[in-house]
PDB file of N, CA and C in Angstrom:
ATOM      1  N   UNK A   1       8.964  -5.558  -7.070  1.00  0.00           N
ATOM      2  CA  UNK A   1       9.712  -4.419  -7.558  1.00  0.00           C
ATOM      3  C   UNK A   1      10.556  -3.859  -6.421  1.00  0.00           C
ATOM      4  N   UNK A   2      12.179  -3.661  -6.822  1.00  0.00           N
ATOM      5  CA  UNK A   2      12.511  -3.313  -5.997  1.00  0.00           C
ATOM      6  C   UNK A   2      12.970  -1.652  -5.963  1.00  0.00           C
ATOM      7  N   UNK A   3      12.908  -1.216  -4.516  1.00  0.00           N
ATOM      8  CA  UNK A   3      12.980   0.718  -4.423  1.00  0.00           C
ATOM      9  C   UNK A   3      12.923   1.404  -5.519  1.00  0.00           C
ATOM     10  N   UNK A   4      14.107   0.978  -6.288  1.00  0.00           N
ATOM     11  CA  UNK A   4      14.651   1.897  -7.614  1.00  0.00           C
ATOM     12  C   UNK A   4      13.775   1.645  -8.675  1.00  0.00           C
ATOM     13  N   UNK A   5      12.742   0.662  -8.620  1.00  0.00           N
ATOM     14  CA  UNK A   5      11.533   0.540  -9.867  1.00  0.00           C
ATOM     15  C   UNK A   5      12.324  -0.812 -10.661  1.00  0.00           C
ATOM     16  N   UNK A   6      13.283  -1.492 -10.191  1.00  0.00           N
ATOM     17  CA  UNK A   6      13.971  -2.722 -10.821  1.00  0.00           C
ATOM     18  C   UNK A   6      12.907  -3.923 -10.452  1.00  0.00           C
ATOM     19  N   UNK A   7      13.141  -4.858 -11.274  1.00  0.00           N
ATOM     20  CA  UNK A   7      12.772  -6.371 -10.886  1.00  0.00           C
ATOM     21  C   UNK A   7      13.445  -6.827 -10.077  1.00  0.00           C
ATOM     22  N   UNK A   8      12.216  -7.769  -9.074  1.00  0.00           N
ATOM     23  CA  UNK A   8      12.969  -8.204  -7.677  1.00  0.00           C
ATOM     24  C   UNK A   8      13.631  -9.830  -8.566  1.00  0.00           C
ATOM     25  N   UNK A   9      12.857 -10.136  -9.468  1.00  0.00           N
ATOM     26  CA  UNK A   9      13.086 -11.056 -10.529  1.00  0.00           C
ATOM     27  C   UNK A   9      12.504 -12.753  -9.951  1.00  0.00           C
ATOM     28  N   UNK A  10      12.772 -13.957  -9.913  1.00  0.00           N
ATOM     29  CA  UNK A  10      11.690 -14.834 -10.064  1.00  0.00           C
ATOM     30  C   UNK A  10      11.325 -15.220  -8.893  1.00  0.00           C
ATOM     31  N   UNK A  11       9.506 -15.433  -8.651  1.00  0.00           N
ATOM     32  CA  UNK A  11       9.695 -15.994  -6.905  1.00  0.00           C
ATOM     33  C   UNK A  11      10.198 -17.229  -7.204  1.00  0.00           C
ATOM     34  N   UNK A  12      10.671 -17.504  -6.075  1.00  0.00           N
ATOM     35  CA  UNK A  12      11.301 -18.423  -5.753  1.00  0.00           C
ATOM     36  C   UNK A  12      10.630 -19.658  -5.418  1.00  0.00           C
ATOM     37  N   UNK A  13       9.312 -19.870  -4.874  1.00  0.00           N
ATOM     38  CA  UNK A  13       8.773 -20.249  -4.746  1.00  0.00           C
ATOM     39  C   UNK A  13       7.878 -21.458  -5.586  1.00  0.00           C
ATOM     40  N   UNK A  14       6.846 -20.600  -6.232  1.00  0.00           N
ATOM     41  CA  UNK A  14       6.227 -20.533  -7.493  1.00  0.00           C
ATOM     42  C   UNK A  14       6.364 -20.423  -8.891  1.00  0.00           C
ATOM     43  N   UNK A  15       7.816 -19.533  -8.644  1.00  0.00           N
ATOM     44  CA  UNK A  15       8.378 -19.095 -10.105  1.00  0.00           C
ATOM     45  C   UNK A  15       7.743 -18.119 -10.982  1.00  0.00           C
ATOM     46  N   UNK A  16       8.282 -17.565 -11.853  1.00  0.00           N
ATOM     47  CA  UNK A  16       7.633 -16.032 -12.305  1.00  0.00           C
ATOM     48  C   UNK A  16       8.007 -14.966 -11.694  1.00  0.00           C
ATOM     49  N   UNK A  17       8.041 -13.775 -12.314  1.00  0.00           N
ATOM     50  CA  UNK A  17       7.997 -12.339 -11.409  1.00  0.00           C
ATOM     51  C   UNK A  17       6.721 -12.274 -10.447  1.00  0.00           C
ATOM     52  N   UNK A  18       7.105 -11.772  -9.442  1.00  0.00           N
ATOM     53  CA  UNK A  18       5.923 -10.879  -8.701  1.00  0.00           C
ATOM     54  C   UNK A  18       5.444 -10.096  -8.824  1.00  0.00           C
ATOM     55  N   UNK A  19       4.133 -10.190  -9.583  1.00  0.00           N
ATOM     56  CA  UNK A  19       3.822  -9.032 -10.423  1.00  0.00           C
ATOM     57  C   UNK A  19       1.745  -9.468 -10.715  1.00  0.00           C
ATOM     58  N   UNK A  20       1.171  -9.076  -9.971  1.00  0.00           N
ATOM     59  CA  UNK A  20      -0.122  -9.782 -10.139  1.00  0.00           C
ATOM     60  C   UNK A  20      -1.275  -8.251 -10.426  1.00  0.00           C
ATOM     61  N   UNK A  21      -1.758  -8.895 -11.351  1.00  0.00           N
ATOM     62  CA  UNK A  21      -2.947  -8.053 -11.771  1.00  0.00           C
ATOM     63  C   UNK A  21      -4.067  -7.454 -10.544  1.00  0.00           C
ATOM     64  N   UNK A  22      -4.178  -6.523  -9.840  1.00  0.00           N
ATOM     65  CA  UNK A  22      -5.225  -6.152  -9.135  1.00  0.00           C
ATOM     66  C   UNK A  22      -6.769  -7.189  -8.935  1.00  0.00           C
ATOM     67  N   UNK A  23      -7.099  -7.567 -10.473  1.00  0.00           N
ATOM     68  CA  UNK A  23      -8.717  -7.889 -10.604  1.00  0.00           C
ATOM     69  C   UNK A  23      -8.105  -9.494 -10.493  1.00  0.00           C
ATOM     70  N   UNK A  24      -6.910  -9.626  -9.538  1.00  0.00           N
ATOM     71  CA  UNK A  24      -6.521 -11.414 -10.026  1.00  0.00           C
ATOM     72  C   UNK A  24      -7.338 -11.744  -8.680  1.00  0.00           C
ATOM     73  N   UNK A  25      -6.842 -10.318  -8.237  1.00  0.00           N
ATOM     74  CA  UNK A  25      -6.710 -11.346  -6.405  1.00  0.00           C
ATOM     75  C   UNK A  25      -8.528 -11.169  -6.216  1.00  0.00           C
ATOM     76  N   UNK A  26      -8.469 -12.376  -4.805  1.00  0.00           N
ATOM     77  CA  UNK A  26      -9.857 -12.682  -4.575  1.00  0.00           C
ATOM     78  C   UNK A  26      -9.919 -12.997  -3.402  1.00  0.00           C
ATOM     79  N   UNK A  27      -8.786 -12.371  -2.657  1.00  0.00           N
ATOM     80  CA  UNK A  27      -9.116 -11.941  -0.752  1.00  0.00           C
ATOM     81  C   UNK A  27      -7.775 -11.218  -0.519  1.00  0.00           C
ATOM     82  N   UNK A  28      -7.952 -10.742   0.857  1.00  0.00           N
ATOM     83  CA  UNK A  28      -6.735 -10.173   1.342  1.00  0.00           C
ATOM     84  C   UNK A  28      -7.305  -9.824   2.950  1.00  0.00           C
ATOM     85  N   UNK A  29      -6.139  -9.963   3.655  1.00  0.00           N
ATOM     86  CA  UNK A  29      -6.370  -9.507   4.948  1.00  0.00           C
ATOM     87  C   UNK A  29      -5.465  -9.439   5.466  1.00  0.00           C
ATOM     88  N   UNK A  30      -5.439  -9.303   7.118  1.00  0.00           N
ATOM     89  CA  UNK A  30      -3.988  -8.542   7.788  1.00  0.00           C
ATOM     90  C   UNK A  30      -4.090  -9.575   9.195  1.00  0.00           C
ATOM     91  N   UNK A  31      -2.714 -10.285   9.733  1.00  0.00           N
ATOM     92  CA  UNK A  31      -2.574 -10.972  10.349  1.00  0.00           C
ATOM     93  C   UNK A  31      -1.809 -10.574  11.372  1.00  0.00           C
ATOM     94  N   UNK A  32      -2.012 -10.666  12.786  1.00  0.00           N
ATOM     95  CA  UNK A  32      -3.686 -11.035  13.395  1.00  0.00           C
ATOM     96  C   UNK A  32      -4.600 -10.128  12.816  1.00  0.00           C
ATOM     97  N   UNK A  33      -4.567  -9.305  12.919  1.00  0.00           N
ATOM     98  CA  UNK A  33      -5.832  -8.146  12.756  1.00  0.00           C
ATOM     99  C   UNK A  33      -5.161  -6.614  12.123  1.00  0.00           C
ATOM    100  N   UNK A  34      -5.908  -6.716  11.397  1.00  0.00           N
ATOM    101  CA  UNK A  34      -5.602  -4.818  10.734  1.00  0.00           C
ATOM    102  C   UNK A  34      -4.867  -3.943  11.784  1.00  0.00           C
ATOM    103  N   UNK A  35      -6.108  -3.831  12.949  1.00  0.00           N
ATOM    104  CA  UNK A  35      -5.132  -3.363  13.775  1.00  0.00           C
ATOM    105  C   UNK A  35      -3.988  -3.415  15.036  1.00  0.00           C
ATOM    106  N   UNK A  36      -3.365  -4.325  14.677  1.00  0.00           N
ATOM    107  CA  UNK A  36      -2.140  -4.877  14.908  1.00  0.00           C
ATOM    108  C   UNK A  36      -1.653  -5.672  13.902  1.00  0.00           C
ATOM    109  N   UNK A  37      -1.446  -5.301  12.514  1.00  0.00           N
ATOM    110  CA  UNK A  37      -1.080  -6.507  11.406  1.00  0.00           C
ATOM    111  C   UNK A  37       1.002  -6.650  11.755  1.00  0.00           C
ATOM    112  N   UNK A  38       0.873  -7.560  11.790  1.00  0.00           N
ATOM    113  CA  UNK A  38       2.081  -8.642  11.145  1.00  0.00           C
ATOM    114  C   UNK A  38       2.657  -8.437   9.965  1.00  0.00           C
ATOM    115  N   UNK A  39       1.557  -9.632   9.350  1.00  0.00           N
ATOM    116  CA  UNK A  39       1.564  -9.717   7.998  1.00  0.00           C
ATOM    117  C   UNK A  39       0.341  -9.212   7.052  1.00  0.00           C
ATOM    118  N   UNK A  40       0.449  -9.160   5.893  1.00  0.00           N
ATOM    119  CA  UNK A  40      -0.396  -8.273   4.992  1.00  0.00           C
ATOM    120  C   UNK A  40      -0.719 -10.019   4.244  1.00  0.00           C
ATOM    121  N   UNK A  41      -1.922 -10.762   4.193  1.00  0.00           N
ATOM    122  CA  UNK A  41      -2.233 -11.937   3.215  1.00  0.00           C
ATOM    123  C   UNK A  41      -2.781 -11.482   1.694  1.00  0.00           C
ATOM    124  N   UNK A  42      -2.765 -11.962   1.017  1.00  0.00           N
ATOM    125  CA  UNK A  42      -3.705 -11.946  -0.401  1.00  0.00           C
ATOM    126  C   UNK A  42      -3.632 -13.090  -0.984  1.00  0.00           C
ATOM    127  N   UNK A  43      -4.733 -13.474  -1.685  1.00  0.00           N
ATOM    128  CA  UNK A  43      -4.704 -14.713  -2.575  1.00  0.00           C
ATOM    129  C   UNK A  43      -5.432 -14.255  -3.786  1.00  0.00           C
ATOM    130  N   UNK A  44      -4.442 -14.740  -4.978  1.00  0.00           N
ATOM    131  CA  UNK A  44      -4.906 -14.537  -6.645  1.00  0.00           C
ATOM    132  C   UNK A  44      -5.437 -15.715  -7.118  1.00  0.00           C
ATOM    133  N   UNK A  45      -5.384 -14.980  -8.446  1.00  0.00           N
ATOM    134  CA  UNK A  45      -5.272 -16.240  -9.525  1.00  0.00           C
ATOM    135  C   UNK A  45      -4.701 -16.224 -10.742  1.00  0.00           C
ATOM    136  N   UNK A  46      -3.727 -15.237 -10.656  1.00  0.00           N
ATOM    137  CA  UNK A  46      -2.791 -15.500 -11.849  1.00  0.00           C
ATOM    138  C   UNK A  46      -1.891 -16.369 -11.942  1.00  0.00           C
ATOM    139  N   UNK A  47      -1.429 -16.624 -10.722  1.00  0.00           N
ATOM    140  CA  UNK A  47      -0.429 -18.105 -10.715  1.00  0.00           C
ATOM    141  C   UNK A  47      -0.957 -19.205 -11.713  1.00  0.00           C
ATOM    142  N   UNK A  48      -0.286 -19.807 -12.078  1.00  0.00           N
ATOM    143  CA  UNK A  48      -0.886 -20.858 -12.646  1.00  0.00           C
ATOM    144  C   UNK A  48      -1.369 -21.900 -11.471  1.00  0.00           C
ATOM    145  N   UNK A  49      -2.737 -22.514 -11.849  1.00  0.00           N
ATOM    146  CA  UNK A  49      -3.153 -23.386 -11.162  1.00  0.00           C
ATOM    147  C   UNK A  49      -2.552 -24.583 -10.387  1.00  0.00           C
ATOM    148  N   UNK A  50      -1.452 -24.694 -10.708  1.00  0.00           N
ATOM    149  CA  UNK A  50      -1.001 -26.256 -10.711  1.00  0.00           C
ATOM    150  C   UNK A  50       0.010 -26.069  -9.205  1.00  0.00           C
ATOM    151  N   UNK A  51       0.204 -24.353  -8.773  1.00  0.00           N
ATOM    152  CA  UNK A  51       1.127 -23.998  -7.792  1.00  0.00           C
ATOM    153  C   UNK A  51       0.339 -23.582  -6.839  1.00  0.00           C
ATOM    154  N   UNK A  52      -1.184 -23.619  -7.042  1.00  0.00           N
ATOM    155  CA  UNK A  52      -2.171 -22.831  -5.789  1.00  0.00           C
ATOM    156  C   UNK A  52      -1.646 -24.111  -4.562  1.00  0.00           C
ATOM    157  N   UNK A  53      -1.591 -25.226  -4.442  1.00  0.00           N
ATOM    158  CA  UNK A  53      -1.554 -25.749  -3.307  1.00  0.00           C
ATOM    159  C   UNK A  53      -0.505 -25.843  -2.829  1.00  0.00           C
ATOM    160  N   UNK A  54       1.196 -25.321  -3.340  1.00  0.00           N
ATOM    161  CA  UNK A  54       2.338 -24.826  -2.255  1.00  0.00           C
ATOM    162  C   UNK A  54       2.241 -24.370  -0.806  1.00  0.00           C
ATOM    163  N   UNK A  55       2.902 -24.722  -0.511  1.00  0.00           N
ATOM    164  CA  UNK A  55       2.987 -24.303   1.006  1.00  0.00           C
ATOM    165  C   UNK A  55       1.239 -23.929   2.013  1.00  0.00           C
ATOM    166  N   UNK A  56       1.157 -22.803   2.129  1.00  0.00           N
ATOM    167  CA  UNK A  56      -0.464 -22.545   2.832  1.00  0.00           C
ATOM    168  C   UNK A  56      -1.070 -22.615   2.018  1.00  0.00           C
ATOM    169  N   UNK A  57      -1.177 -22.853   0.641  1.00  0.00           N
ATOM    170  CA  UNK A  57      -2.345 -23.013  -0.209  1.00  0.00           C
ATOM    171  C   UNK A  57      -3.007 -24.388  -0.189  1.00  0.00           C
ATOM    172  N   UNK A  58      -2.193 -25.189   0.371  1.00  0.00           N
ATOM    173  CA  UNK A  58      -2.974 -26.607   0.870  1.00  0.00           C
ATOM    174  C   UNK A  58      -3.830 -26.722   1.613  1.00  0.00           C
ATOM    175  N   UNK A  59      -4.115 -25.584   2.938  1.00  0.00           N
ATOM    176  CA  UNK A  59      -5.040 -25.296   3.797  1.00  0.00           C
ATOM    177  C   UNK A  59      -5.784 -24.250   3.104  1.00  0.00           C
ATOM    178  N   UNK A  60      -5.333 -23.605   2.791  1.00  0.00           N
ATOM    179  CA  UNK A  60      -6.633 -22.443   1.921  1.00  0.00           C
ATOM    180  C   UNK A  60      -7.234 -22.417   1.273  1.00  0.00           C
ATOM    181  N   UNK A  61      -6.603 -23.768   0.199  1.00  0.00           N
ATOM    182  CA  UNK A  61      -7.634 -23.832  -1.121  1.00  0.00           C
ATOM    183  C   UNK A  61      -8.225 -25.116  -0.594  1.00  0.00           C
ATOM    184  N   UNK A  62      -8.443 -25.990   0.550  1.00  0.00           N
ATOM    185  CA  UNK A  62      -8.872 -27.118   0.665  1.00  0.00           C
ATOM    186  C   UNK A  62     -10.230 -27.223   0.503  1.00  0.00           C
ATOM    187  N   UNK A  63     -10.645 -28.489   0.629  1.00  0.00           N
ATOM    188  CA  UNK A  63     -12.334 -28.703   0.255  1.00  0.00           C
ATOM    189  C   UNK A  63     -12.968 -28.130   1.434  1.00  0.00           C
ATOM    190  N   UNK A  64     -12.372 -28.171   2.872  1.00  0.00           N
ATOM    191  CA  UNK A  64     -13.228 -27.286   3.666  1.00  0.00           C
ATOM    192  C   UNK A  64     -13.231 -25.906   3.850  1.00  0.00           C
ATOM    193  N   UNK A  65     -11.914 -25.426   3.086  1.00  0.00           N
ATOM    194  CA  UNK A  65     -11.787 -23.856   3.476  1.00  0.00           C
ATOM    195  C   UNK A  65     -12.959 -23.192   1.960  1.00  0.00           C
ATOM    196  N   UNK A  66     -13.029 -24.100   0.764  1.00  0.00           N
ATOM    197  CA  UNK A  66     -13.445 -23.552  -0.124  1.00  0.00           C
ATOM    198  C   UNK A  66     -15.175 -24.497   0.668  1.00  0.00           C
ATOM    199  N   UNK A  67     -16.136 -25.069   1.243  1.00  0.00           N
ATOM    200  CA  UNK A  67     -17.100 -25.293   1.949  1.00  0.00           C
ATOM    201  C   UNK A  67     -17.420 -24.073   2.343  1.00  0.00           C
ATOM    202  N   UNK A  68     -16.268 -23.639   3.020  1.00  0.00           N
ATOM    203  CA  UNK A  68     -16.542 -21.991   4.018  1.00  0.00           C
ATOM    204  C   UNK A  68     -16.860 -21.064   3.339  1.00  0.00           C
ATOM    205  N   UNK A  69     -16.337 -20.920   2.174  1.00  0.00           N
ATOM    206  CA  UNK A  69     -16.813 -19.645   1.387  1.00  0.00           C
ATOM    207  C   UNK A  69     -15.201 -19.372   0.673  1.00  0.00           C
ATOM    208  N   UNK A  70     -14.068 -20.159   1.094  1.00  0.00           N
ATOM    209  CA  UNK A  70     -13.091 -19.403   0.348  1.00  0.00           C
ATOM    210  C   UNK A  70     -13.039 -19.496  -0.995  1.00  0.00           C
ATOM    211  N   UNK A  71     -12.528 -18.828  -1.759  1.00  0.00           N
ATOM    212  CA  UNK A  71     -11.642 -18.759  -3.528  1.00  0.00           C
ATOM    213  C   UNK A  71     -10.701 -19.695  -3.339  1.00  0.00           C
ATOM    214  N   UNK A  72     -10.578 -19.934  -4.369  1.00  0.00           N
ATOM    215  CA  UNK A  72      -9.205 -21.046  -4.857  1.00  0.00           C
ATOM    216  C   UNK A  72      -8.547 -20.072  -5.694  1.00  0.00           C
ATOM    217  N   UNK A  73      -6.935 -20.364  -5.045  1.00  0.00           N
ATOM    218  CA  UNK A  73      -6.120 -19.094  -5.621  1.00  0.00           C
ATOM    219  C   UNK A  73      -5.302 -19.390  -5.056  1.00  0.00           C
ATOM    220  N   UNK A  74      -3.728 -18.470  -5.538  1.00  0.00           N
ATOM    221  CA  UNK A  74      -2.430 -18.785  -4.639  1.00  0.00           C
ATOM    222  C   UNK A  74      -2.127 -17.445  -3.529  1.00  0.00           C
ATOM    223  N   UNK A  75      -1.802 -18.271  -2.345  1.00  0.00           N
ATOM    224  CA  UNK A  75      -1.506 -17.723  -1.413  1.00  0.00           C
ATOM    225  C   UNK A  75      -0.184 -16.710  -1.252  1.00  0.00           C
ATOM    226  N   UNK A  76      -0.431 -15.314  -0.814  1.00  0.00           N
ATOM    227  CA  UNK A  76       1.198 -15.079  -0.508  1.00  0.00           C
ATOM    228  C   UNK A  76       0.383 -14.044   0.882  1.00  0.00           C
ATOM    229  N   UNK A  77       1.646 -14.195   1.276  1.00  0.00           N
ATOM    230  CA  UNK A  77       1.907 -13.582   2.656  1.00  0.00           C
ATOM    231  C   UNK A  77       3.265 -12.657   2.328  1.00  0.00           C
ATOM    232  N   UNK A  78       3.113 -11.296   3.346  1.00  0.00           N
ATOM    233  CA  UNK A  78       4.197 -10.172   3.059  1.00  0.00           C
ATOM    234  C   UNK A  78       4.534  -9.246   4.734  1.00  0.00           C
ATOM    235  N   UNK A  79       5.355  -9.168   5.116  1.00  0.00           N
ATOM    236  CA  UNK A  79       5.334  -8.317   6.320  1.00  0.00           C
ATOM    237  C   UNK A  79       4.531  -6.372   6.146  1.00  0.00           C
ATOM    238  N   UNK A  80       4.041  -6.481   7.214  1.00  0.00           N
ATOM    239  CA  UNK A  80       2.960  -5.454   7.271  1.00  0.00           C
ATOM    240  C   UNK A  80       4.070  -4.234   7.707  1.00  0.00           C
ATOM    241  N   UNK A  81       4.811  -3.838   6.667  1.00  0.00           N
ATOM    242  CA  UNK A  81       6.055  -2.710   7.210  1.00  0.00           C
ATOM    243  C   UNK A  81       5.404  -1.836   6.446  1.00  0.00           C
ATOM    244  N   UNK A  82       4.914  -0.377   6.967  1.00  0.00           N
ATOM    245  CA  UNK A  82       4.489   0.460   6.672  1.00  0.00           C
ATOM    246  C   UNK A  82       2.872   1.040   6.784  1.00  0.00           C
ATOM    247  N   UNK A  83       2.537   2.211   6.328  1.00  0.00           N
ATOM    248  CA  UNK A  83       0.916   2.758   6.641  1.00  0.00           C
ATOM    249  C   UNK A  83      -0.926   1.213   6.359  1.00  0.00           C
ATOM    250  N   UNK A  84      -0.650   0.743   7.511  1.00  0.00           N
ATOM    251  CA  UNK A  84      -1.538  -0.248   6.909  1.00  0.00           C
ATOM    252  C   UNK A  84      -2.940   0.690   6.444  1.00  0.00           C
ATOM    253  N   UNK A  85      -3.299   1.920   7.053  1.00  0.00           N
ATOM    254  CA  UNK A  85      -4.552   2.635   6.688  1.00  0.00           C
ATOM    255  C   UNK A  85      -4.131   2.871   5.407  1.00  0.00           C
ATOM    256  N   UNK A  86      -3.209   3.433   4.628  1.00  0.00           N
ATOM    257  CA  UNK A  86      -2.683   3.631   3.663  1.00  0.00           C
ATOM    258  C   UNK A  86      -3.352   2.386   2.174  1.00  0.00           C
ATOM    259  N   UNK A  87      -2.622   0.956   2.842  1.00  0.00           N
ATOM    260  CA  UNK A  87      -2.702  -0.170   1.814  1.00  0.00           C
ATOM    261  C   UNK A  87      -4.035  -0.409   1.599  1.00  0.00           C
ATOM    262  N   UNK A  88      -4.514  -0.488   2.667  1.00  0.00           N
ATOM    263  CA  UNK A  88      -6.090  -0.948   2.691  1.00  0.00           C
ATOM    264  C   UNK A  88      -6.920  -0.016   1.558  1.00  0.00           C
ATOM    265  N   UNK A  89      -6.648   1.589   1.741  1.00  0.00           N
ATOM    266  CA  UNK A  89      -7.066   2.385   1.190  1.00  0.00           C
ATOM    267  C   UNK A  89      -6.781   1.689  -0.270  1.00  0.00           C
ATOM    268  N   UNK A  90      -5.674   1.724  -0.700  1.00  0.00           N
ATOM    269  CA  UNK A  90      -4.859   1.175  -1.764  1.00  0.00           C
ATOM    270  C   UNK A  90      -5.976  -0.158  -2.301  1.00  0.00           C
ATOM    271  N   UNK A  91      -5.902  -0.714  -1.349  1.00  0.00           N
ATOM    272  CA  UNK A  91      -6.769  -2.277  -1.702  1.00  0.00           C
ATOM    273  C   UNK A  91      -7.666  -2.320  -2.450  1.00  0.00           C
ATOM    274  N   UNK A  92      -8.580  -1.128  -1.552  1.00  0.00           N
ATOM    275  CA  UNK A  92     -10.273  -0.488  -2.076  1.00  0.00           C
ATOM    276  C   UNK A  92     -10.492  -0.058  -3.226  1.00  0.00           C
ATOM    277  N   UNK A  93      -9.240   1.243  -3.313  1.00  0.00           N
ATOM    278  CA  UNK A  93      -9.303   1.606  -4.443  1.00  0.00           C
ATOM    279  C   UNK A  93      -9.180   1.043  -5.945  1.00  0.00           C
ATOM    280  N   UNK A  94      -8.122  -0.006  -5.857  1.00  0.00           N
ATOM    281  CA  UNK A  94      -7.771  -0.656  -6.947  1.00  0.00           C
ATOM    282  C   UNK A  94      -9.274  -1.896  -7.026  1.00  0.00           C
ATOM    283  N   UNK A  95     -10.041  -2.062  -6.251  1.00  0.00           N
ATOM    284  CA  UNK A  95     -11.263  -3.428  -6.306  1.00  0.00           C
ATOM    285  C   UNK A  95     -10.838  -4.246  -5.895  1.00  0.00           C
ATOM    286  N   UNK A  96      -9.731  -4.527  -4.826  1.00  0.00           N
ATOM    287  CA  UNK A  96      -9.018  -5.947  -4.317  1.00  0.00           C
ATOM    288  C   UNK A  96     -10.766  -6.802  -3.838  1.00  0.00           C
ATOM    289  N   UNK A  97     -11.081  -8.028  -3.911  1.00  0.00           N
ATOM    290  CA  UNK A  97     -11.859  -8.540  -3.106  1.00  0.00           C
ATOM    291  C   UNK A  97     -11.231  -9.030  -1.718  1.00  0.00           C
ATOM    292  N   UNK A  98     -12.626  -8.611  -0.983  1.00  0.00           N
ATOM    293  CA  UNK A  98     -12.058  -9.521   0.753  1.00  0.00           C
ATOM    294  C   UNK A  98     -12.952 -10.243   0.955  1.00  0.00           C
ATOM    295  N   UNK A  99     -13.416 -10.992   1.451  1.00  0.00           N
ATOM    296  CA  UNK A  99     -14.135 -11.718   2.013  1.00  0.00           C
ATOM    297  C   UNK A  99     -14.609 -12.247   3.438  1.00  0.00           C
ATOM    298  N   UNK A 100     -15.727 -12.128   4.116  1.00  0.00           N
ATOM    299  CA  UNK A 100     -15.716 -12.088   5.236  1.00  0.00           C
ATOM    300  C   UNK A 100     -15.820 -13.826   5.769  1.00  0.00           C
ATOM    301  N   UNK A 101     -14.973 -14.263   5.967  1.00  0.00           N
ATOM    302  CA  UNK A 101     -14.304 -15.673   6.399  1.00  0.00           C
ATOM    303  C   UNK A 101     -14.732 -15.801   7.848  1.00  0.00           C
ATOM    304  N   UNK A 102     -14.545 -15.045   8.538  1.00  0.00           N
ATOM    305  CA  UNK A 102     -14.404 -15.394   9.831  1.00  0.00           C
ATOM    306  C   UNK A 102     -15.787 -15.365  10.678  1.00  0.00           C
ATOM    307  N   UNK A 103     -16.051 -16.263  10.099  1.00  0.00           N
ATOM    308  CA  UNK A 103     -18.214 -16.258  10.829  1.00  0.00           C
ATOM    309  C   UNK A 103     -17.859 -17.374  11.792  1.00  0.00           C
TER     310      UNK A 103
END
């Protein structure tokens, strides 16, 4: 969605609007670290299945990342511009799942 409440209209990517249900996604985290984020990650599952392994979803959804404990889901990545205490809050509130990956 863009500023004015318009459609940013199809990713480009994957195809479809960008537009994912809260209870889709089934991780999220901040790259490198929350506190210093980059980028803002999340992975769903409203995409249709057949696009989870595009680009980083080939490493994320693989047989060893899903061994580790990950979800199978599609990957997106977003620049971390703005209150990250804010999103996170945001995250919680809405039930985003995270998962603790990094053992």
């Amino acid at each position: 969605v863009k500023s004015n409440g318009s459609s940013t209209g199809e990713n480009v990517v994957v195809g479809g609007e960008n537009s994912w249900k809260y209870t889709s996604f089934v991780n999220r985290d901040y790259f490198p670290s929350q506190s210093f984020p980059i980028l803002v990650y999340f992975k769903e599952t409203q995409t249709p299945k057949e696009n989870w392994m595009i680009g980083p979803g080939e490493k994320a959804n693989s047989p060893e990342a899903i061994a580790k404990g990950a979800v199978p889901g599609q990957v997106h990545f977003f620049p971390a511009i703005g209150n990250v205490e804010a999103m996170e809050k945001a995250f919680e509130s809405h039930g985003c799942a995270k998962l603790d990956l990094k053992k």
